Amino acid sequence: MIKDTIVDGFQNAPHRSLYHALGMTREEMDRPLIGIVSSFNEIVPGHIHLDKIAQAVKLGVAMAGGTPIVFPAITVCDGIAMGHKGMKYSLVTRDLIADSTEAMVLAHGFDGLVMIPNCDKNVPGLLMAAARLNIPTIFVSGGPMLAGRMHGKKTSLSSMFEAVGAYTAGKIDESELTEWEENTCPTCGSCSGMYTANSMNCLTEVLGMGLRGNGTIPAVYSQRTELAKHAGMQIMELVRRDIKPRDIMTPAAVKNALIADMAIGCSTNSMLHLPAIANELGIEFNLDMANEVSERTPNLCHLAPAGNTYMEDLNAAGGVYAVLKELEKLNLIDTSVMTCTGKTLKENLEGVVNRDETVVRTAETAFSKTGGIAVLRGNLAPDGCVVKRSAVAPEMLVHKGPAKVFDSEEECIAAIYAGKIVSGDVVVIRYEGPAGGPGMREMLSPTSAIAGMGLDKEVALITDGRFSGATRGASIGHVSPEAVRGGLIAYVQDGDIISINIPEYRIELLVSDEEIEKRKETTVIKEKTEIKGYLRRYAKMAKSADKGAIINEF
């Protein structure tokens, strides 16, 4: 307990004087000190309301006999950062969040933690911190926003980006584009499809670190406030019983998360974040595990952008636990694992019902017999690359076409808007990897532009960067090794034929070994020497995407 090392005894009188400076009473000092890591800010829509969530958590902690203390964590809005240099700062904040949380917690000696994240890198960053610190911890996210409405149908941010492509192609006019702009994101919360933020919040439930509903209860529902109060109360139980993250996030729990990932159809970014979390836990995570799990895990959900259902629909169907119930019936998950409820997953699943089998399908009616994500290998990606196959049109699961090569996202976008991408092309965007970008930017703008132009069933995209969870189509990211590290993607030329076979997990550059060796002798690898500050440090330290783009290897 913190009181044993920082509060009690004559030698700690200076510490107590500083607590008094905070207005803290001796009664508060004598209770467990609970750190509330609030990611509140006024620039990210998923975080604008987290001050209210933090207040609810504080009430819960106090009701259960603890002393709550709030301190901040940063986050970047991927949507606002998209398509410009700001996106270089998205993924790299994951490790910054983990490191800064570690510093705050160990400097001040908290007895327990309540993490309040919501958006893409904020959730895995705090999960990494929880694994590293290993003191009693529980998560409560800010929750997803409600879907927008356009032309009588639900919509979300991916549709907004695609509307830009439709406008560029002359399919909609400026007034309709404005209408999309004003109606797509109607509330606070993480964007309403199964994008990265919601993927990771759902997987936090599966990992056992969040209470039921953490991933799906909409941000604006009163139930979200109630959940936050219960999380505040439950952390006191975890402190009392000394249940820690590594007691919960075991190898079996991580595997459960991978299985659920496949069933739900989560963002491909989970293939960066699960390895990074596993690394902090000292658990081996090989990308090939994804295909092994996928082969026996049916895809049960098609949330946007893969389909026309949204987070509010998954919540109404019973949430993540409805999916887990279907997986339990198939004996796919280990239900003996401990969770932050203080009970096993099996106990938590008692009485759970799938309320809507059109949203969460059964094994018999699954969208596919295989999972939502596939890892491809071949000469173009010997260390692997990742595709969200549940969002790929059937006609693009196997594709062969000529390469159109670009050395940055900006070059690619300009070519798309100039009409230079045609049916059958394989667009290659390189020098956007963890080290080469640096920061491994998301490519939502080019994929959305192509989808908005109606080419998503005719054109594939390949990058050593990554794709947003909002991306749909044959969008293959995380190509490893990346271009700046000498990966074959650095030597692809316009017109080269690239073969993609997602069902067989293969991706090949159809160029002879002799020709590739010639190119290696004449091609200069491009490094961004002008990069300064934190990005420069990250570029020097970043591991490959197949390792989770981590900077600390344990």
Coordinates of C-alpha atoms in Angstrom, one line a residue:
M1 CA 0.0 0.0 0.0
I2 CA 1.1 3.5 -0.8
K3 CA 0.6 4.6 2.9
D4 CA 3.2 2.1 4.0
T5 CA 6.0 3.7 1.9
I6 CA 4.9 7.3 1.3
V7 CA 2.3 8.3 4.0
D8 CA 3.1 6.5 7.4
G9 CA 6.0 7.3 9.6
F10 CA 7.9 10.4 10.7
Q11 CA 10.2 10.1 7.7
N12 CA 7.3 10.7 5.3
A13 CA 6.2 13.9 6.9
P14 CA 7.5 15.9 3.8
H15 CA 5.3 13.7 1.5
R16 CA 2.3 14.3 3.7
S17 CA 2.9 18.0 3.6
L18 CA 2.6 17.9 -0.2
Y19 CA -0.6 15.9 0.0
H20 CA -1.9 18.5 2.4
A21 CA -1.0 21.1 -0.3
L22 CA -3.5 19.3 -2.5
G23 CA -6.2 19.7 0.1
M24 CA -6.1 16.0 1.0
T25 CA -7.1 15.0 4.5
R26 CA -5.3 12.4 6.6
E27 CA -8.4 10.2 6.2
E28 CA -7.9 10.3 2.4
M29 CA -4.2 9.5 2.8
D30 CA -5.1 6.4 4.8
R31 CA -7.2 4.9 2.0
P32 CA -5.9 3.2 -1.2
L33 CA -4.8 5.9 -3.6
I34 CA -6.3 5.1 -7.0
G35 CA -4.9 6.8 -10.1
I36 CA -7.5 7.7 -12.7
V37 CA -5.7 8.0 -16.1
S38 CA -8.0 10.3 -18.0
S39 CA -7.5 10.9 -21.7
F40 CA -9.8 13.9 -21.7
N41 CA -9.1 16.7 -24.2
E42 CA -11.0 19.2 -26.3
I43 CA -9.8 18.2 -29.8
V44 CA -10.7 14.5 -30.1
P45 CA -14.4 13.7 -30.5
G46 CA -13.9 10.4 -28.7
H47 CA -12.4 12.2 -25.7
I48 CA -14.4 15.5 -25.3
H49 CA -16.6 13.9 -22.7
L50 CA -14.1 11.9 -20.8
D51 CA -14.0 14.5 -18.0
K52 CA -17.5 13.3 -17.2
I53 CA -16.5 9.7 -17.3
A54 CA -13.6 10.5 -14.9
Q55 CA -16.0 12.2 -12.5
A56 CA -18.2 9.1 -12.5
V57 CA -15.2 6.9 -11.9
K58 CA -14.1 9.1 -9.0
L59 CA -17.6 8.7 -7.4
G60 CA -17.3 5.0 -7.7
V61 CA -13.9 4.9 -6.2
A62 CA -14.9 7.1 -3.3
M63 CA -18.1 5.1 -2.7
A64 CA -16.0 1.9 -2.4
G65 CA -13.6 3.5 0.1
G66 CA -10.7 4.7 -2.1
T67 CA -9.1 8.1 -2.8
P68 CA -9.3 8.9 -6.5
I69 CA -6.6 11.1 -8.1
V70 CA -6.9 12.1 -11.8
F71 CA -3.9 12.6 -14.1
P72 CA -3.8 12.9 -17.9
A73 CA -2.8 10.8 -20.9
I74 CA -2.5 12.2 -24.4
T75 CA -4.2 11.0 -27.6
V76 CA -4.3 11.9 -31.3
C77 CA -7.5 11.9 -33.4
D78 CA -6.7 9.7 -36.4
G79 CA -9.5 11.3 -38.4
I80 CA -8.2 14.8 -37.9
A81 CA -4.6 13.7 -38.4
M82 CA -5.5 11.8 -41.6
G83 CA -3.9 12.7 -44.9
H84 CA -1.1 15.1 -43.8
K85 CA 2.0 15.0 -41.7
G86 CA 0.0 14.8 -38.5
M87 CA -0.7 11.1 -39.1
K88 CA 3.0 10.5 -38.6
Y89 CA 2.3 11.2 -34.9
S90 CA -0.5 8.8 -34.4
L91 CA 1.0 5.3 -33.9
V92 CA 4.1 6.8 -32.2
T93 CA 1.9 8.1 -29.4
R94 CA 1.1 4.6 -28.4
D95 CA 4.5 4.1 -26.8
L96 CA 4.6 7.7 -25.6
I97 CA 1.4 7.0 -23.7
A98 CA 2.7 3.8 -22.2
D99 CA 6.0 5.5 -21.2
S100 CA 4.4 8.6 -19.7
T101 CA 1.9 6.6 -17.7
E102 CA 4.6 4.4 -16.4
A103 CA 6.5 7.5 -15.2
M104 CA 3.5 9.0 -13.5
V105 CA 2.5 5.8 -11.7
L106 CA 5.9 4.8 -10.5
A107 CA 6.8 8.4 -9.4
H108 CA 3.7 8.6 -7.2
G109 CA 3.2 5.1 -6.1
F110 CA -0.5 4.5 -6.8
D111 CA -2.3 1.4 -5.3
G112 CA -4.5 0.8 -8.3
L113 CA -5.4 2.4 -11.6
V114 CA -8.5 3.1 -13.6
M115 CA -7.6 3.7 -17.3
I116 CA -10.0 5.9 -19.3
P117 CA -9.1 5.7 -23.0
N118 CA -11.2 5.7 -26.1
C119 CA -9.3 6.2 -29.4
D120 CA -7.0 4.3 -31.6
K121 CA -3.5 4.3 -30.0
N122 CA -4.7 5.5 -26.6
V123 CA -6.3 2.1 -25.7
P124 CA -3.4 -0.1 -26.6
G125 CA -0.9 2.4 -25.1
L126 CA -2.7 2.2 -21.8
L127 CA -3.0 -1.6 -22.0
M128 CA 0.7 -1.7 -22.6
A129 CA 1.3 0.4 -19.5
A130 CA -1.0 -1.8 -17.5
A131 CA 0.9 -4.9 -18.5
R132 CA 4.2 -3.2 -17.7
L133 CA 3.2 -1.8 -14.3
N134 CA 1.2 -4.8 -13.2
I135 CA -0.7 -3.2 -10.3
P136 CA -4.5 -3.7 -10.0
T137 CA -6.0 -2.0 -13.0
I138 CA -9.4 -1.7 -14.7
F139 CA -10.4 0.0 -18.0
V140 CA -13.5 2.0 -18.8
S141 CA -13.6 3.6 -22.3
G142 CA -15.6 6.6 -23.4
G143 CA -17.7 4.5 -25.8
P144 CA -18.6 4.8 -29.4
M145 CA -20.6 7.6 -31.0
L146 CA -24.0 6.9 -32.5
A147 CA -24.2 6.4 -36.3
G148 CA -25.1 9.3 -38.5
R149 CA -28.0 9.4 -40.9
M150 CA -28.0 10.1 -44.6
H151 CA -30.8 9.3 -47.1
G152 CA -32.6 7.3 -44.5
K153 CA -29.6 5.0 -43.7
K154 CA -27.0 4.9 -41.0
T155 CA -23.5 6.1 -41.8
S156 CA -20.1 6.7 -40.3
L157 CA -16.8 8.3 -40.8
S158 CA -15.6 5.9 -43.6
S159 CA -18.7 7.0 -45.6
M160 CA -17.6 10.6 -45.2
F161 CA -14.2 9.9 -46.6
E162 CA -15.8 8.0 -49.4
A163 CA -18.1 10.9 -50.1
V164 CA -15.0 13.0 -50.9
G165 CA -14.1 10.4 -53.6
A166 CA -17.7 10.5 -54.9
Y167 CA -17.5 14.3 -55.1
T168 CA -14.2 14.1 -57.0
A169 CA -15.7 11.7 -59.4
G170 CA -18.7 14.0 -60.0
K171 CA -21.1 11.5 -58.4
I172 CA -22.4 14.1 -55.8
D173 CA -22.4 17.8 -55.8
E174 CA -21.0 20.2 -53.2
S175 CA -24.3 20.7 -51.4
E176 CA -24.6 16.9 -50.9
L177 CA -21.0 16.7 -49.7
T178 CA -21.8 19.4 -47.1
E179 CA -24.9 17.4 -46.1
W180 CA -22.7 14.4 -45.5
E181 CA -20.2 16.6 -43.5
E182 CA -23.0 17.8 -41.2
N183 CA -24.7 14.5 -40.5
T184 CA -22.0 11.8 -40.4
C185 CA -20.7 12.2 -36.9
P186 CA -23.7 13.2 -34.7
T187 CA -22.4 12.7 -31.2
C188 CA -19.2 12.5 -29.2
G189 CA -17.5 9.1 -28.9
S190 CA -15.2 6.9 -30.9
C191 CA -16.3 6.6 -34.6
S192 CA -19.4 4.4 -34.9
G193 CA -18.0 1.5 -37.1
M194 CA -15.7 -1.4 -36.2
Y195 CA -12.6 0.8 -36.6
T196 CA -9.5 0.6 -34.5
A197 CA -10.7 2.4 -31.4
N198 CA -13.8 0.3 -31.1
S199 CA -11.9 -2.8 -32.1
M200 CA -9.4 -2.3 -29.2
N201 CA -12.2 -1.3 -26.7
C202 CA -14.0 -4.6 -27.6
L203 CA -10.8 -6.6 -27.3
T204 CA -10.2 -5.0 -23.8
E205 CA -13.4 -6.7 -22.7
V206 CA -12.1 -10.0 -24.2
L207 CA -8.7 -9.6 -22.5
G208 CA -10.7 -9.3 -19.2
M209 CA -9.6 -5.8 -18.5
G210 CA -12.9 -4.0 -19.0
L211 CA -16.4 -4.7 -17.6
R212 CA -19.2 -6.0 -19.9
G213 CA -20.3 -3.2 -22.3
N214 CA -17.0 -1.4 -22.2
G215 CA -16.6 -1.7 -26.0
T216 CA -20.1 -1.1 -27.1
I217 CA -22.3 1.0 -24.9
P218 CA -22.6 4.3 -26.8
A219 CA -20.9 7.3 -25.3
V220 CA -24.1 9.3 -24.9
Y221 CA -26.1 6.5 -23.1
S222 CA -26.6 6.9 -19.4
Q223 CA -25.4 3.3 -19.0
R224 CA -21.9 4.5 -19.9
T225 CA -21.9 6.7 -16.8
E226 CA -23.1 3.8 -14.7
L227 CA -20.4 1.6 -16.2
A228 CA -17.8 4.2 -15.2
K229 CA -19.1 4.2 -11.6
H230 CA -19.0 0.4 -11.4
A231 CA -15.4 0.4 -12.8
G232 CA -14.5 2.9 -10.0
M233 CA -16.1 0.6 -7.4
Q234 CA -14.6 -2.6 -8.9
I235 CA -11.0 -1.3 -8.8
M236 CA -11.3 -1.4 -5.0
E237 CA -12.2 -5.0 -5.1
L238 CA -9.2 -5.7 -7.4
V239 CA -6.9 -3.9 -5.0
R240 CA -8.4 -5.7 -2.0
R241 CA -7.8 -9.1 -3.7
D242 CA -4.5 -8.0 -5.3
I243 CA -5.7 -9.1 -8.8
K244 CA -3.2 -7.7 -11.3
P245 CA -3.1 -7.3 -15.1
R246 CA -0.8 -10.2 -15.6
D247 CA -3.2 -12.4 -13.6
I248 CA -5.8 -11.5 -16.2
M249 CA -4.0 -11.0 -19.5
T250 CA -2.5 -14.5 -19.6
P251 CA -1.5 -16.3 -22.8
A252 CA -4.9 -17.8 -22.9
A253 CA -6.6 -14.4 -22.6
V254 CA -4.4 -13.0 -25.5
K255 CA -5.4 -15.9 -27.6
N256 CA -9.1 -15.4 -26.8
A257 CA -8.6 -11.8 -28.0
L258 CA -7.2 -13.0 -31.3
I259 CA -10.1 -15.4 -31.7
A260 CA -12.6 -12.7 -30.9
D261 CA -10.8 -10.4 -33.3
M262 CA -11.4 -12.8 -36.1
A263 CA -15.1 -13.4 -35.2
I264 CA -15.9 -9.7 -34.8
G265 CA -13.9 -8.5 -37.9
C266 CA -11.7 -6.0 -36.1
S267 CA -9.4 -3.5 -37.6
T268 CA -6.1 -4.7 -39.1
N269 CA -4.4 -2.4 -36.6
S270 CA -5.1 -5.0 -34.0
M271 CA -2.3 -6.9 -35.6
L272 CA 0.0 -4.1 -34.5
H273 CA -1.4 -3.7 -31.0
L274 CA -1.9 -7.3 -29.8
P275 CA 1.8 -8.1 -30.5
A276 CA 2.8 -4.9 -28.7
I277 CA 0.7 -5.8 -25.7
A278 CA 1.9 -9.4 -25.7
N279 CA 5.5 -8.0 -25.8
E280 CA 4.9 -6.1 -22.6
L281 CA 3.4 -9.3 -21.0
G282 CA 6.4 -11.4 -22.1
I283 CA 4.1 -13.5 -24.3
E284 CA 5.3 -14.6 -27.7
F285 CA 3.0 -13.4 -30.5
N286 CA 3.7 -14.6 -34.0
L287 CA 1.7 -13.2 -36.9
D288 CA 1.2 -16.8 -38.2
M289 CA -1.0 -17.4 -35.2
A290 CA -3.6 -15.2 -36.9
N291 CA -4.0 -17.5 -39.9
E292 CA -4.1 -20.6 -37.7
V293 CA -6.8 -19.0 -35.6
S294 CA -8.7 -17.7 -38.6
E295 CA -8.9 -21.1 -40.2
R296 CA -11.1 -22.3 -37.4
T297 CA -12.9 -19.1 -36.3
P298 CA -16.0 -18.0 -38.2
N299 CA -16.6 -14.4 -39.0
L300 CA -19.8 -13.6 -37.2
C301 CA -20.1 -9.8 -37.5
H302 CA -20.0 -7.4 -40.5
L303 CA -20.0 -4.0 -38.9
A304 CA -19.1 -0.9 -40.9
P305 CA -17.1 -0.6 -43.0
A306 CA -17.6 -4.3 -43.9
G307 CA -21.4 -4.1 -43.6
N308 CA -24.3 -1.9 -42.7
T309 CA -24.5 -2.5 -38.9
Y310 CA -22.8 -0.2 -36.3
M311 CA -21.6 -0.2 -32.7
E312 CA -25.0 0.7 -31.4
D313 CA -26.4 -2.4 -33.2
L314 CA -23.8 -4.7 -31.7
N315 CA -24.6 -3.2 -28.3
A316 CA -28.3 -3.9 -28.7
A317 CA -27.5 -7.5 -29.8
G318 CA -25.7 -8.1 -26.5
G319 CA -22.3 -6.6 -27.2
V320 CA -19.0 -8.4 -27.1
Y321 CA -20.4 -11.0 -24.7
A322 CA -22.9 -12.1 -27.3
V323 CA -20.0 -12.8 -29.7
L324 CA -18.1 -14.6 -26.9
K325 CA -21.2 -16.7 -26.2
E326 CA -21.3 -17.9 -29.7
L327 CA -17.6 -18.7 -29.6
E328 CA -18.1 -20.6 -26.3
K329 CA -20.7 -22.8 -28.0
L330 CA -18.0 -23.8 -30.5
N331 CA -15.5 -24.5 -27.7
L332 CA -13.1 -22.0 -29.3
I333 CA -12.3 -19.8 -26.3
D334 CA -10.8 -20.6 -22.9
T335 CA -13.4 -19.5 -20.4
S336 CA -11.3 -20.4 -17.4
V337 CA -9.4 -17.1 -17.5
M338 CA -9.8 -14.6 -14.8
T339 CA -11.3 -11.2 -15.5
C340 CA -11.5 -7.8 -13.8
T341 CA -14.9 -8.8 -12.4
G342 CA -13.0 -11.1 -10.0
K343 CA -14.8 -13.9 -11.8
T344 CA -13.8 -16.2 -14.6
L345 CA -15.0 -15.6 -18.2
K346 CA -17.2 -18.7 -17.9
E347 CA -19.0 -17.2 -14.9
N348 CA -19.4 -13.9 -16.7
L349 CA -21.0 -15.6 -19.7
E350 CA -23.7 -17.3 -17.6
G351 CA -27.1 -16.1 -18.8
V352 CA -25.7 -14.2 -21.8
V353 CA -28.1 -14.2 -24.8
N354 CA -27.4 -13.2 -28.4
R355 CA -30.4 -10.8 -28.9
D356 CA -30.0 -10.3 -32.7
E357 CA -28.6 -13.0 -34.9
T358 CA -28.6 -10.7 -37.9
V359 CA -25.9 -8.6 -36.2
V360 CA -24.1 -11.4 -34.3
R361 CA -24.5 -14.5 -36.5
T362 CA -24.2 -18.1 -35.4
A363 CA -21.8 -20.6 -36.7
E364 CA -24.5 -21.9 -39.0
T365 CA -25.2 -18.5 -40.6
A366 CA -21.6 -17.0 -40.3
F367 CA -20.5 -14.5 -43.0
S368 CA -17.6 -16.8 -43.6
K369 CA -16.1 -19.9 -42.1
T370 CA -12.8 -18.1 -41.6
G371 CA -11.9 -15.0 -39.6
G372 CA -11.9 -11.4 -40.5
I373 CA -8.2 -10.9 -40.8
A374 CA -5.6 -12.7 -42.9
V375 CA -1.8 -12.5 -42.9
L376 CA -0.2 -12.9 -46.3
R377 CA 3.4 -14.0 -47.1
G378 CA 5.5 -14.3 -50.2
N379 CA 8.5 -12.7 -51.8
L380 CA 6.9 -9.2 -51.5
A381 CA 6.3 -9.7 -47.8
P382 CA 8.4 -12.5 -46.4
D383 CA 7.8 -11.4 -42.8
G384 CA 4.1 -10.9 -43.5
C385 CA 1.5 -8.3 -44.4
V386 CA -2.1 -7.9 -43.2
V387 CA -5.6 -7.5 -44.8
K388 CA -9.1 -7.2 -43.4
R389 CA -10.5 -9.9 -45.6
S390 CA -14.0 -9.6 -44.2
A391 CA -14.1 -6.1 -45.9
V392 CA -12.8 -7.4 -49.2
A393 CA -15.3 -7.9 -52.1
P394 CA -15.4 -11.6 -53.2
E395 CA -14.1 -10.7 -56.7
M396 CA -10.9 -9.2 -55.2
L397 CA -9.9 -12.1 -52.9
V398 CA -7.8 -13.3 -55.8
H399 CA -6.3 -10.6 -58.0
K400 CA -3.4 -10.1 -60.4
G401 CA -2.5 -6.8 -61.9
P402 CA 0.1 -4.2 -62.8
A403 CA 1.8 -2.1 -60.1
K404 CA 1.3 1.7 -59.9
V405 CA 4.1 2.7 -57.5
F406 CA 4.3 5.8 -55.2
D407 CA 6.9 6.8 -52.7
S408 CA 4.3 8.6 -50.4
E409 CA 0.7 8.8 -49.7
E410 CA 0.5 12.3 -51.1
E411 CA 1.9 11.2 -54.5
C412 CA -0.8 8.4 -54.6
I413 CA -3.7 10.8 -53.7
A414 CA -2.7 13.2 -56.4
A415 CA -2.7 10.3 -58.9
I416 CA -6.1 9.0 -57.8
Y417 CA -7.7 12.5 -58.1
A418 CA -6.0 13.0 -61.5
G419 CA -7.7 9.8 -62.7
K420 CA -4.5 7.9 -63.2
I421 CA -5.6 4.8 -61.4
V422 CA -7.7 2.4 -63.5
S423 CA -9.5 -0.9 -63.1
G424 CA -7.1 -3.8 -62.4
D425 CA -4.3 -1.8 -61.0
V426 CA -2.3 -2.7 -57.8
V427 CA -1.4 0.6 -56.1
V428 CA 1.8 0.4 -54.1
I429 CA 2.5 3.0 -51.5
R430 CA 6.0 2.7 -49.9
Y431 CA 8.3 4.5 -47.5
E432 CA 5.4 4.8 -45.1
G433 CA 6.5 2.1 -42.6
P434 CA 7.3 2.5 -38.9
A435 CA 10.8 3.7 -39.6
G436 CA 10.4 4.9 -43.2
G437 CA 7.4 7.1 -42.7
P438 CA 8.3 7.5 -40.0
G439 CA 5.2 6.6 -37.9
M440 CA 3.4 4.2 -40.3
R441 CA 0.6 6.5 -41.5
E442 CA -2.9 5.2 -42.1
M443 CA -4.0 5.3 -45.7
L444 CA -7.7 6.0 -45.3
S445 CA -7.7 8.9 -47.8
P446 CA -6.5 6.9 -50.8
T447 CA -8.6 3.8 -50.0
S448 CA -11.7 6.0 -49.5
A449 CA -11.1 7.9 -52.6
I450 CA -10.9 4.7 -54.6
A451 CA -14.0 3.3 -52.9
G452 CA -15.9 6.6 -53.5
M453 CA -15.0 6.4 -57.2
G454 CA -16.5 2.9 -57.3
L455 CA -13.1 1.1 -57.9
D456 CA -12.9 -0.7 -54.6
K457 CA -13.9 -4.0 -56.3
E458 CA -11.4 -3.5 -59.1
V459 CA -8.2 -2.0 -57.6
A460 CA -5.9 -3.4 -54.8
L461 CA -3.7 -1.3 -52.5
I462 CA -0.5 -2.4 -50.9
T463 CA 1.7 -0.5 -48.4
D464 CA 4.4 -0.8 -45.8
G465 CA 2.2 1.7 -43.9
R466 CA -1.1 0.7 -42.5
F467 CA -4.8 1.1 -43.2
S468 CA -7.5 2.6 -41.0
G469 CA -10.1 0.3 -39.5
A470 CA -12.5 2.4 -41.6
T471 CA -10.9 1.1 -44.8
R472 CA -12.7 -1.5 -47.0
G473 CA -11.5 -3.2 -50.1
A474 CA -8.4 -5.2 -51.0
S475 CA -6.2 -3.0 -48.9
I476 CA -3.0 -4.8 -47.7
G477 CA -0.8 -3.1 -45.2
H478 CA 2.1 -3.8 -42.8
V479 CA 4.3 -5.1 -45.6
S480 CA 7.4 -6.4 -43.8
P481 CA 10.3 -5.7 -44.2
E482 CA 9.5 -2.2 -45.1
A483 CA 11.1 -0.2 -48.0
V484 CA 13.5 1.8 -45.9
R485 CA 14.9 -1.4 -44.3
G486 CA 15.5 -2.9 -47.8
G487 CA 12.3 -4.8 -48.2
L488 CA 11.4 -6.0 -51.7
I489 CA 8.6 -3.3 -51.8
A490 CA 11.5 -0.8 -52.3
Y491 CA 12.3 -2.4 -55.7
V492 CA 8.9 -2.7 -57.3
Q493 CA 8.5 -0.7 -60.5
D494 CA 5.5 0.6 -62.5
G495 CA 4.0 -2.2 -64.6
D496 CA 5.4 -5.1 -62.5
I497 CA 2.7 -7.8 -62.1
I498 CA 1.7 -8.5 -58.5
S499 CA -0.3 -11.6 -57.6
I500 CA -2.6 -11.5 -54.5
N501 CA -4.3 -14.7 -53.2
I502 CA -6.0 -14.0 -49.9
P503 CA -7.6 -17.5 -49.4
E504 CA -4.2 -19.0 -49.8
Y505 CA -2.4 -16.3 -47.8
R506 CA 0.0 -15.4 -50.6
I507 CA 1.4 -12.2 -52.2
E508 CA 4.0 -12.3 -54.9
L509 CA 5.9 -9.9 -57.1
L510 CA 6.2 -11.7 -60.4
V511 CA 9.7 -10.5 -61.3
S512 CA 12.7 -12.8 -61.7
D513 CA 15.3 -13.1 -59.0
E514 CA 17.9 -11.9 -61.5
E515 CA 16.0 -8.7 -62.3
I516 CA 15.5 -8.0 -58.6
E517 CA 19.2 -8.4 -57.9
K518 CA 19.9 -5.9 -60.7
R519 CA 17.5 -3.4 -59.2
K520 CA 19.1 -3.7 -55.8
E521 CA 22.4 -2.7 -57.3
T522 CA 21.0 0.5 -58.8
T523 CA 18.2 1.6 -56.5
V524 CA 18.9 4.1 -53.8
I525 CA 16.9 3.5 -50.6
K526 CA 15.2 6.8 -49.6
E527 CA 15.6 8.0 -46.0
K528 CA 13.9 11.0 -44.6
T529 CA 16.9 12.8 -43.1
E530 CA 15.0 16.0 -42.4
I531 CA 12.9 14.3 -39.6
K532 CA 13.6 15.8 -36.2
G533 CA 12.6 15.4 -32.6
Y534 CA 10.4 12.5 -31.3
L535 CA 9.8 11.2 -34.8
R536 CA 13.6 10.9 -35.4
R537 CA 14.0 8.9 -32.2
Y538 CA 11.1 6.7 -33.0
A539 CA 12.4 6.0 -36.6
K540 CA 15.8 4.9 -35.2
M541 CA 14.2 2.6 -32.6
A542 CA 11.1 1.2 -34.3
K543 CA 10.8 -2.5 -34.9
S544 CA 9.2 -3.9 -38.0
A545 CA 5.4 -4.0 -38.3
D546 CA 5.3 -7.8 -37.9
K547 CA 6.8 -7.1 -34.4
G548 CA 4.0 -4.6 -33.6
A549 CA 6.1 -1.5 -34.5
I550 CA 7.3 -1.5 -30.9
I551 CA 10.3 0.5 -29.6
N552 CA 10.9 -1.5 -26.4
E553 CA 11.5 -5.2 -26.8
F554 CA 11.2 -7.2 -23.6

